[in-house]
């Protein structure tokens, strides 16, 4: 396999085209869809979106990163609720976690659609910028 030589740049396999940046409208669309998908599929949609779209623009990279961090945090909260359901506390906390996930996810989706950045409250930063 031959590799393309670019002076001072990364080396790519022959025929490989690096991802092209998306337009601002497309970045807003994909950031919005990432937040909404996180509500329904937890961390799976933000993970796939982060891995696929992170090199397509700064706006979509930041939104997919914060969505992934928040939904990993939510997955940990659901696991804790599952363990705590033995003593019935988890059964009370799980609906609260669900409501917070929906509310914060909708707020993040609206902010992304407006072209604004959003920080989820109560989110652990697993993936740094």
Coordinates of C-alpha atoms in Angstrom, one line a residue:
X1 CA 0.0 0.0 0.0
X2 CA 1.4 3.4 -0.9
X3 CA 1.0 6.4 1.3
X4 CA 0.4 10.0 0.2
X5 CA 3.2 12.3 1.2
X6 CA 2.1 15.7 2.3
X7 CA 4.9 18.0 3.5
X8 CA 4.4 18.9 7.1
X9 CA 1.0 17.2 7.2
X10 CA -0.4 13.8 8.1
X11 CA 0.2 10.8 5.9
X12 CA -2.9 9.2 4.4
X13 CA -3.3 5.9 2.4
X14 CA -3.5 6.4 -1.3
X15 CA -7.0 7.5 -2.3
X16 CA -8.1 8.5 1.2
X17 CA -9.9 11.8 1.5
X18 CA -10.0 13.4 4.9
X19 CA -13.4 14.4 6.2
X20 CA -14.6 17.8 4.9
X21 CA -15.9 20.3 7.4
X22 CA -19.7 20.6 7.5
X23 CA -21.6 23.8 7.0
X24 CA -22.8 25.6 10.2
X25 CA -26.4 24.6 9.4
X26 CA -25.4 20.9 9.2
X27 CA -23.4 21.2 12.4
X28 CA -26.4 22.6 14.2
X29 CA -28.6 19.8 12.8
X30 CA -26.3 17.0 13.8
X31 CA -25.7 18.5 17.3
X32 CA -29.5 18.8 17.8
X33 CA -30.0 15.2 16.7
X34 CA -27.2 14.0 19.0
X35 CA -28.9 15.5 22.0
X36 CA -32.4 14.2 21.1
X37 CA -30.9 10.7 20.3
X38 CA -29.3 10.7 23.7
X39 CA -32.7 11.0 25.3
X40 CA -33.9 7.8 23.6
X41 CA -30.8 5.7 23.4
X42 CA -28.6 6.9 26.3
X43 CA -24.9 7.1 25.4
X44 CA -25.0 5.1 22.2
X45 CA -26.1 7.9 19.9
X46 CA -23.7 10.5 21.4
X47 CA -20.8 8.0 21.2
X48 CA -21.4 7.2 17.5
X49 CA -21.9 10.9 16.7
X50 CA -18.7 11.8 18.5
X51 CA -16.7 9.2 16.8
X52 CA -18.1 9.9 13.3
X53 CA -18.5 13.7 13.4
X54 CA -15.8 15.1 15.7
X55 CA -13.5 16.0 12.8
X56 CA -16.3 17.7 10.8
X57 CA -16.4 21.0 12.8
X58 CA -15.8 22.6 16.1
X59 CA -19.4 23.2 17.0
X60 CA -20.5 19.6 16.4
X61 CA -17.4 18.3 18.2
X62 CA -18.2 20.2 21.3
X63 CA -21.9 19.3 21.4
X64 CA -21.2 15.6 20.8
X65 CA -18.5 15.6 23.5
X66 CA -20.7 17.2 26.1
X67 CA -23.7 15.0 25.2
X68 CA -21.5 11.9 25.5
X69 CA -20.1 13.0 28.9
X70 CA -23.7 13.7 30.2
X71 CA -25.1 10.4 29.0
X72 CA -22.2 8.4 30.4
X73 CA -23.0 10.1 33.7
X74 CA -26.7 9.2 33.3
X75 CA -25.8 5.6 32.6
X76 CA -23.8 5.5 35.8
X77 CA -26.8 7.0 37.6
X78 CA -29.1 4.4 36.2
X79 CA -26.6 1.6 37.3
X80 CA -26.6 3.1 40.8
X81 CA -30.4 3.2 40.8
X82 CA -30.4 -0.4 39.8
X83 CA -28.2 -1.3 42.8
X84 CA -30.1 0.9 45.1
X85 CA -33.5 -0.6 44.1
X86 CA -32.7 -3.4 46.5
X87 CA -33.5 -1.0 49.3
X88 CA -36.3 0.8 47.3
X89 CA -34.3 4.1 47.0
X90 CA -33.4 3.3 43.4
X91 CA -37.0 2.9 42.4
X92 CA -37.6 6.5 43.6
X93 CA -34.5 7.9 42.0
X94 CA -34.8 6.3 38.5
X95 CA -37.8 8.4 37.5
X96 CA -36.1 11.5 38.7
X97 CA -33.0 10.7 36.6
X98 CA -35.3 10.1 33.6
X99 CA -37.0 13.4 34.0
X100 CA -33.7 15.3 34.3
X101 CA -32.4 13.5 31.3
X102 CA -35.4 14.6 29.2
X103 CA -35.4 18.2 30.5
X104 CA -31.6 18.7 30.1
X105 CA -31.6 16.9 26.7
X106 CA -34.4 19.1 25.3
X107 CA -32.6 22.3 26.6
X108 CA -29.4 21.2 25.0
X109 CA -31.1 20.4 21.7
X110 CA -32.8 23.8 21.6
X111 CA -29.5 25.5 22.4
X112 CA -27.8 23.5 19.6
X113 CA -30.5 24.4 17.1
X114 CA -30.0 28.1 17.9
X115 CA -26.3 27.8 17.3
X116 CA -25.4 28.2 21.0
X117 CA -23.1 26.1 23.2
X118 CA -24.6 24.2 26.1
X119 CA -23.2 22.7 29.3
X120 CA -25.1 20.0 31.0
X121 CA -25.4 20.5 34.7
X122 CA -24.4 17.5 36.9
X123 CA -22.2 16.1 34.2
X124 CA -18.8 14.4 34.8
X125 CA -16.2 15.3 32.3
X126 CA -14.9 12.0 31.1
X127 CA -13.8 13.2 27.7
X128 CA -11.9 16.5 27.7
X129 CA -11.6 18.9 24.8

